[in-house]
PDB file of C-alpha atoms in Angstrom:
ATOM      1  CA  MET A 259     159.889  46.838 189.392  1.00  0.00           C
ATOM      2  CA  ASN A 260     156.170  46.217 189.045  1.00  0.00           C
ATOM      3  CA  PRO A 261     153.890  49.125 189.998  1.00  0.00           C
ATOM      4  CA  ALA A 262     151.810  48.836 193.143  1.00  0.00           C
ATOM      5  CA  PRO A 263     148.577  50.060 191.471  1.00  0.00           C
ATOM      6  CA  ALA A 264     147.163  47.716 188.840  1.00  0.00           C
ATOM      7  CA  VAL A 265     147.602  48.852 185.258  1.00  0.00           C
ATOM      8  CA  VAL A 266     144.259  49.303 183.476  1.00  0.00           C
ATOM      9  CA  PRO A 267     143.319  46.542 181.004  1.00  0.00           C
ATOM     10  CA  SER A 268     144.879  46.966 177.565  1.00  0.00           C
ATOM     11  CA  THR A 269     141.434  47.300 175.954  1.00  0.00           C
ATOM     12  CA  GLU A 270     140.682  50.376 178.056  1.00  0.00           C
ATOM     13  CA  LEU A 271     144.137  51.795 177.401  1.00  0.00           C
ATOM     14  CA  GLU A 272     143.765  51.301 173.650  1.00  0.00           C
ATOM     15  CA  ALA A 273     140.417  53.146 173.677  1.00  0.00           C
ATOM     16  CA  GLY A 274     142.004  56.108 175.440  1.00  0.00           C
ATOM     17  CA  TRP A 275     145.004  55.899 173.125  1.00  0.00           C
ATOM     18  CA  THR A 276     142.832  56.323 170.025  1.00  0.00           C
ATOM     19  CA  GLU A 277     141.241  59.466 171.469  1.00  0.00           C
ATOM     20  CA  PHE A 278     144.625  60.821 172.504  1.00  0.00           C
ATOM     21  CA  ARG A 279     146.249  60.423 169.094  1.00  0.00           C
ATOM     22  CA  GLN A 280     143.539  62.607 167.640  1.00  0.00           C
ATOM     23  CA  GLY A 281     143.862  65.106 170.477  1.00  0.00           C
ATOM     24  CA  GLU A 282     146.291  67.764 171.586  1.00  0.00           C
ATOM     25  CA  MET A 283     148.411  69.049 174.450  1.00  0.00           C
ATOM     26  CA  TRP A 284     147.386  72.027 176.553  1.00  0.00           C
ATOM     27  CA  PRO A 285     149.706  74.240 178.670  1.00  0.00           C
ATOM     28  CA  GLY A 286     148.795  72.544 181.931  1.00  0.00           C
ATOM     29  CA  LYS A 287     150.317  73.510 185.279  1.00  0.00           C
ATOM     30  CA  ALA A 288     153.792  73.518 186.812  1.00  0.00           C
ATOM     31  CA  TYR A 289     152.535  71.934 190.033  1.00  0.00           C
ATOM     32  CA  PRO A 290     152.327  69.276 191.271  1.00  0.00           C
ATOM     33  CA  LEU A 291     155.429  67.665 189.801  1.00  0.00           C
ATOM     34  CA  GLY A 292     155.000  64.322 188.101  1.00  0.00           C
ATOM     35  CA  ALA A 293     151.936  62.924 186.330  1.00  0.00           C
ATOM     36  CA  THR A 294     148.621  63.997 187.862  1.00  0.00           C
ATOM     37  CA  TYR A 295     145.311  62.541 186.641  1.00  0.00           C
ATOM     38  CA  ASP A 296     142.233  64.719 187.251  1.00  0.00           C
ATOM     39  CA  GLY A 297     139.444  62.647 185.734  1.00  0.00           C
ATOM     40  CA  THR A 298     139.590  64.248 182.280  1.00  0.00           C
ATOM     41  CA  GLY A 299     143.257  63.853 181.423  1.00  0.00           C
ATOM     42  CA  THR A 300     146.750  64.002 182.910  1.00  0.00           C
ATOM     43  CA  ASN A 301     149.058  66.902 183.721  1.00  0.00           C
ATOM     44  CA  PHE A 302     152.778  66.242 183.292  1.00  0.00           C
ATOM     45  CA  ALA A 303     155.405  68.406 185.043  1.00  0.00           C
ATOM     46  CA  LEU A 304     159.173  67.875 185.118  1.00  0.00           C
ATOM     47  CA  PHE A 305     161.950  70.006 186.624  1.00  0.00           C
ATOM     48  CA  SER A 306     165.107  70.584 184.585  1.00  0.00           C
ATOM     49  CA  GLU A 307     167.408  73.553 184.929  1.00  0.00           C
ATOM     50  CA  VAL A 308     169.449  72.721 181.820  1.00  0.00           C
ATOM     51  CA  ALA A 309     166.874  71.377 179.351  1.00  0.00           C
ATOM     52  CA  GLU A 310     166.331  73.237 176.099  1.00  0.00           C
ATOM     53  CA  ARG A 311     163.379  71.052 175.121  1.00  0.00           C
ATOM     54  CA  VAL A 312     161.502  68.182 176.782  1.00  0.00           C
ATOM     55  CA  GLU A 313     159.463  65.526 175.009  1.00  0.00           C
ATOM     56  CA  LEU A 314     156.767  63.510 176.741  1.00  0.00           C
ATOM     57  CA  CYS A 315     156.814  59.958 175.353  1.00  0.00           C
ATOM     58  CA  LEU A 316     153.560  57.997 175.600  1.00  0.00           C
ATOM     59  CA  PHE A 317     153.597  54.258 175.008  1.00  0.00           C
ATOM     60  CA  ALA A 318     150.613  52.290 173.734  1.00  0.00           C
ATOM     61  CA  ALA A 319     149.899  48.751 174.902  1.00  0.00           C
ATOM     62  CA  ASP A 320     151.697  47.383 171.841  1.00  0.00           C
ATOM     63  CA  GLY A 321     154.806  49.469 172.591  1.00  0.00           C
ATOM     64  CA  VAL A 322     154.219  52.135 169.943  1.00  0.00           C
ATOM     65  CA  GLU A 323     155.725  55.437 171.109  1.00  0.00           C
ATOM     66  CA  THR A 324     154.288  58.866 170.424  1.00  0.00           C
ATOM     67  CA  ARG A 325     156.261  61.982 171.379  1.00  0.00           C
ATOM     68  CA  MET A 326     154.821  65.351 172.348  1.00  0.00           C
ATOM     69  CA  THR A 327     156.864  68.420 173.250  1.00  0.00           C
ATOM     70  CA  LEU A 328     155.950  69.930 176.615  1.00  0.00           C
ATOM     71  CA  PRO A 329     154.771  73.407 175.586  1.00  0.00           C
ATOM     72  CA  GLU A 330     155.384  75.470 178.715  1.00  0.00           C
ATOM     73  CA  VAL A 331     158.217  76.118 181.163  1.00  0.00           C
ATOM     74  CA  ASP A 332     157.927  78.098 184.407  1.00  0.00           C
ATOM     75  CA  GLY A 333     160.770  78.316 186.896  1.00  0.00           C
ATOM     76  CA  PHE A 334     162.618  75.456 185.155  1.00  0.00           C
ATOM     77  CA  ILE A 335     159.502  73.267 185.332  1.00  0.00           C
ATOM     78  CA  TRP A 336     158.387  71.935 181.947  1.00  0.00           C
ATOM     79  CA  HIS A 337     154.716  71.059 181.821  1.00  0.00           C
ATOM     80  CA  GLY A 338     151.708  70.168 179.693  1.00  0.00           C
ATOM     81  CA  PHE A 339     148.239  68.620 180.009  1.00  0.00           C
ATOM     82  CA  VAL A 340     147.058  65.827 177.709  1.00  0.00           C
ATOM     83  CA  PRO A 341     143.287  65.187 177.597  1.00  0.00           C
ATOM     84  CA  ASN A 342     142.017  61.593 177.790  1.00  0.00           C
ATOM     85  CA  ILE A 343     145.225  60.171 179.257  1.00  0.00           C
ATOM     86  CA  GLU A 344     144.085  57.842 182.028  1.00  0.00           C
ATOM     87  CA  PRO A 345     145.587  55.728 184.830  1.00  0.00           C
ATOM     88  CA  GLY A 346     147.600  52.864 183.408  1.00  0.00           C
ATOM     89  CA  GLN A 347     149.219  54.984 180.706  1.00  0.00           C
ATOM     90  CA  ARG A 348     152.956  54.257 180.420  1.00  0.00           C
ATOM     91  CA  TYR A 349     155.285  57.156 179.698  1.00  0.00           C
ATOM     92  CA  GLY A 350     158.790  58.597 179.924  1.00  0.00           C
ATOM     93  CA  TYR A 351     160.741  61.690 178.855  1.00  0.00           C
ATOM     94  CA  ARG A 352     163.432  62.653 176.367  1.00  0.00           C
ATOM     95  CA  VAL A 353     165.465  65.731 177.241  1.00  0.00           C
ATOM     96  CA  TYR A 354     167.319  67.950 174.759  1.00  0.00           C
ATOM     97  CA  GLY A 355     170.142  70.095 176.068  1.00  0.00           C
ATOM     98  CA  PRO A 356     173.896  70.274 176.653  1.00  0.00           C
ATOM     99  CA  TYR A 357     176.002  67.141 176.475  1.00  0.00           C
ATOM    100  CA  ASP A 358     179.089  67.859 178.549  1.00  0.00           C
ATOM    101  CA  PRO A 359     180.096  64.840 180.666  1.00  0.00           C
ATOM    102  CA  PRO A 360     183.051  66.618 182.365  1.00  0.00           C
ATOM    103  CA  GLY A 361     180.555  69.268 183.475  1.00  0.00           C
ATOM    104  CA  GLY A 362     178.057  66.667 184.675  1.00  0.00           C
ATOM    105  CA  GLN A 363     175.590  67.232 181.827  1.00  0.00           C
ATOM    106  CA  ARG A 364     174.498  64.291 179.688  1.00  0.00           C
ATOM    107  CA  CYS A 365     171.335  65.418 177.917  1.00  0.00           C
ATOM    108  CA  ASN A 366     170.651  62.986 175.078  1.00  0.00           C
ATOM    109  CA  PRO A 367     167.153  62.594 173.587  1.00  0.00           C
ATOM    110  CA  ASN A 368     168.072  59.102 172.396  1.00  0.00           C
ATOM    111  CA  LYS A 369     167.908  57.970 176.013  1.00  0.00           C
ATOM    112  CA  LEU A 370     164.434  57.520 177.490  1.00  0.00           C
ATOM    113  CA  LEU A 371     164.205  58.832 181.063  1.00  0.00           C
ATOM    114  CA  LEU A 372     161.943  57.693 183.874  1.00  0.00           C
ATOM    115  CA  ASP A 373     159.890  60.384 185.587  1.00  0.00           C
ATOM    116  CA  PRO A 374     161.744  61.071 188.878  1.00  0.00           C
ATOM    117  CA  TYR A 375     158.365  61.878 190.442  1.00  0.00           C
ATOM    118  CA  SER A 376     156.512  58.788 189.171  1.00  0.00           C
ATOM    119  CA  LYS A 377     154.513  56.817 191.719  1.00  0.00           C
ATOM    120  CA  ALA A 378     154.532  53.559 189.740  1.00  0.00           C
ATOM    121  CA  ILE A 379     156.916  51.878 187.327  1.00  0.00           C
ATOM    122  CA  ASP A 380     156.214  49.050 184.882  1.00  0.00           C
ATOM    123  CA  GLY A 381     158.882  46.708 183.528  1.00  0.00           C
ATOM    124  CA  THR A 382     162.563  46.146 184.244  1.00  0.00           C
ATOM    125  CA  PHE A 383     165.914  47.292 182.900  1.00  0.00           C
ATOM    126  CA  ASP A 384     167.386  45.187 180.101  1.00  0.00           C
ATOM    127  CA  TRP A 385     171.023  45.964 180.789  1.00  0.00           C
ATOM    128  CA  ASN A 386     172.796  46.558 177.497  1.00  0.00           C
ATOM    129  CA  GLN A 387     174.769  49.176 175.578  1.00  0.00           C
ATOM    130  CA  SER A 388     171.745  51.391 174.849  1.00  0.00           C
ATOM    131  CA  LEU A 389     171.293  52.273 178.534  1.00  0.00           C
ATOM    132  CA  PHE A 390     174.717  53.907 178.730  1.00  0.00           C
ATOM    133  CA  SER A 391     175.677  57.383 177.530  1.00  0.00           C
ATOM    134  CA  TYR A 392     179.001  56.129 176.172  1.00  0.00           C
ATOM    135  CA  THR A 393     180.156  53.201 174.043  1.00  0.00           C
ATOM    136  CA  PHE A 394     181.657  50.337 175.992  1.00  0.00           C
ATOM    137  CA  GLY A 395     185.427  50.527 175.963  1.00  0.00           C
ATOM    138  CA  ASP A 396     185.432  54.248 175.197  1.00  0.00           C
ATOM    139  CA  PRO A 397     184.144  56.211 178.222  1.00  0.00           C
ATOM    140  CA  ASP A 398     184.806  59.540 176.493  1.00  0.00           C
ATOM    141  CA  SER A 399     182.525  58.730 173.553  1.00  0.00           C
ATOM    142  CA  ARG A 400     178.845  59.493 173.089  1.00  0.00           C
ATOM    143  CA  ASN A 401     176.417  56.646 172.460  1.00  0.00           C
ATOM    144  CA  ASP A 402     173.193  57.428 170.587  1.00  0.00           C
ATOM    145  CA  ASP A 403     171.504  54.021 170.655  1.00  0.00           C
ATOM    146  CA  ASP A 404     167.822  54.437 171.523  1.00  0.00           C
ATOM    147  CA  SER A 405     167.164  53.012 174.987  1.00  0.00           C
ATOM    148  CA  ALA A 406     163.343  52.935 175.035  1.00  0.00           C
ATOM    149  CA  ALA A 407     163.003  49.203 174.380  1.00  0.00           C
ATOM    150  CA  SER A 408     165.337  48.413 177.281  1.00  0.00           C
ATOM    151  CA  MET A 409     163.825  50.788 179.840  1.00  0.00           C
ATOM    152  CA  PRO A 410     160.965  50.332 182.306  1.00  0.00           C
ATOM    153  CA  LYS A 411     158.247  52.952 181.966  1.00  0.00           C
ATOM    154  CA  SER A 412     156.632  55.330 184.421  1.00  0.00           C
ATOM    155  CA  VAL A 413     152.891  54.755 184.882  1.00  0.00           C
ATOM    156  CA  VAL A 414     150.066  57.251 185.470  1.00  0.00           C
ATOM    157  CA  ILE A 415     148.160  56.220 188.615  1.00  0.00           C
ATOM    158  CA  ASN A 416     144.665  56.887 189.893  1.00  0.00           C
ATOM    159  CA  PRO A 417     145.007  59.263 192.885  1.00  0.00           C
ATOM    160  CA  TYR A 418     141.419  58.849 194.013  1.00  0.00           C
ATOM    161  CA  PHE A 419     140.207  56.578 196.791  1.00  0.00           C
ATOM    162  CA  ASP A 420     136.611  55.646 197.515  1.00  0.00           C
ATOM    163  CA  TRP A 421     136.094  56.450 201.174  1.00  0.00           C
ATOM    164  CA  GLY A 422     132.562  55.032 201.116  1.00  0.00           C
ATOM    165  CA  THR A 423     130.498  56.553 203.922  1.00  0.00           C
ATOM    166  CA  ASP A 424     133.566  57.633 205.905  1.00  0.00           C
ATOM    167  CA  ARG A 425     133.962  61.367 206.421  1.00  0.00           C
ATOM    168  CA  PRO A 426     136.635  63.562 208.080  1.00  0.00           C
ATOM    169  CA  PRO A 427     135.821  64.246 211.749  1.00  0.00           C
ATOM    170  CA  ASN A 428     136.447  67.990 211.274  1.00  0.00           C
ATOM    171  CA  HIS A 429     137.467  68.564 214.868  1.00  0.00           C
ATOM    172  CA  GLU A 430     138.422  72.107 215.760  1.00  0.00           C
ATOM    173  CA  TYR A 431     142.163  72.504 216.370  1.00  0.00           C
ATOM    174  CA  ALA A 432     141.417  73.601 219.945  1.00  0.00           C
ATOM    175  CA  ASP A 433     139.745  70.224 220.556  1.00  0.00           C
ATOM    176  CA  THR A 434     142.395  68.157 218.789  1.00  0.00           C
ATOM    177  CA  VAL A 435     145.075  66.068 220.487  1.00  0.00           C
ATOM    178  CA  ILE A 436     148.057  65.104 218.322  1.00  0.00           C
ATOM    179  CA  TYR A 437     149.763  61.951 219.599  1.00  0.00           C
ATOM    180  CA  GLU A 438     153.120  60.963 218.121  1.00  0.00           C
ATOM    181  CA  ALA A 439     154.431  57.465 218.662  1.00  0.00           C
ATOM    182  CA  HIS A 440     157.251  55.282 217.415  1.00  0.00           C
ATOM    183  CA  VAL A 441     155.660  52.142 215.987  1.00  0.00           C
ATOM    184  CA  LYS A 442     158.320  49.732 217.207  1.00  0.00           C
ATOM    185  CA  GLY A 443     158.717  51.394 220.588  1.00  0.00           C
ATOM    186  CA  LEU A 444     154.966  51.369 221.125  1.00  0.00           C
ATOM    187  CA  THR A 445     154.346  47.744 220.245  1.00  0.00           C
ATOM    188  CA  GLU A 446     157.570  45.674 220.293  1.00  0.00           C
ATOM    189  CA  THR A 447     157.246  44.532 223.914  1.00  0.00           C
ATOM    190  CA  HIS A 448     153.493  44.960 224.423  1.00  0.00           C
ATOM    191  CA  PRO A 449     152.286  41.727 226.075  1.00  0.00           C
ATOM    192  CA  ASP A 450     148.747  41.973 224.678  1.00  0.00           C
ATOM    193  CA  ILE A 451     149.823  42.208 221.012  1.00  0.00           C
ATOM    194  CA  PRO A 452     150.465  38.975 219.079  1.00  0.00           C
ATOM    195  CA  GLU A 453     154.209  38.428 218.776  1.00  0.00           C
ATOM    196  CA  GLN A 454     154.183  38.246 214.967  1.00  0.00           C
ATOM    197  CA  ALA A 455     152.570  41.698 214.777  1.00  0.00           C
ATOM    198  CA  ARG A 456     154.819  43.495 217.255  1.00  0.00           C
ATOM    199  CA  GLY A 457     156.938  46.264 215.770  1.00  0.00           C
ATOM    200  CA  THR A 458     154.753  46.564 212.657  1.00  0.00           C
ATOM    201  CA  TYR A 459     152.147  49.060 211.525  1.00  0.00           C
ATOM    202  CA  SER A 460     149.468  46.400 211.823  1.00  0.00           C
ATOM    203  CA  ALA A 461     150.134  46.294 215.559  1.00  0.00           C
ATOM    204  CA  VAL A 462     149.007  49.891 215.931  1.00  0.00           C
ATOM    205  CA  ALA A 463     145.604  48.925 214.555  1.00  0.00           C
ATOM    206  CA  ILE A 464     145.074  46.472 217.402  1.00  0.00           C
ATOM    207  CA  PRO A 465     142.896  48.253 220.008  1.00  0.00           C
ATOM    208  CA  ARG A 466     145.017  46.977 222.898  1.00  0.00           C
ATOM    209  CA  SER A 467     148.016  48.961 221.654  1.00  0.00           C
ATOM    210  CA  SER A 468     146.295  52.263 222.373  1.00  0.00           C
ATOM    211  CA  SER A 469     145.961  51.397 226.041  1.00  0.00           C
ATOM    212  CA  THR A 470     149.734  51.541 226.546  1.00  0.00           C
TER     213      THR A 470
END
């Protein structure tokens, strides 16, 4: 699945990559979960109750992978901050821990994992043996083929939005009216809303819908 935000040009990513490879990982924070860019670098946080070690895997534009062990864990949340990592950076995780399929545990660092909290994903699955924890034909076996080349990658996004000259109204709660409406119920049969827009979010933006 292609990510909604555009990935930064490879030239920009390569410049950041050079700085990163000469850099380091800091402890970072356990919250928020996922990859959070703050303008100077990116904080990575992942929950795992069974992990014994978690590696952050960063992928350069040419596919080269560099692994860094997340240095801190608080309340089962593994985390670390990497300076100079910017939006567009592709990444994933490798988790070390128990491998006990009957008990529901399949930790295997040979298998690259998507970030369950990622807001963008780049690439598609190339369905083959490496994506499975067992060898085809032997469901009780353990397969250690590296899956990175066949996996899509999570992508760091830019969380900032340029609001221009717009500013929050800052109304006092006592002067605030909260109106809840069901989009389809509000607009589906409204005679003054174009038929093709009825029942959609765009219909709510039509001034006539607020006069219902």
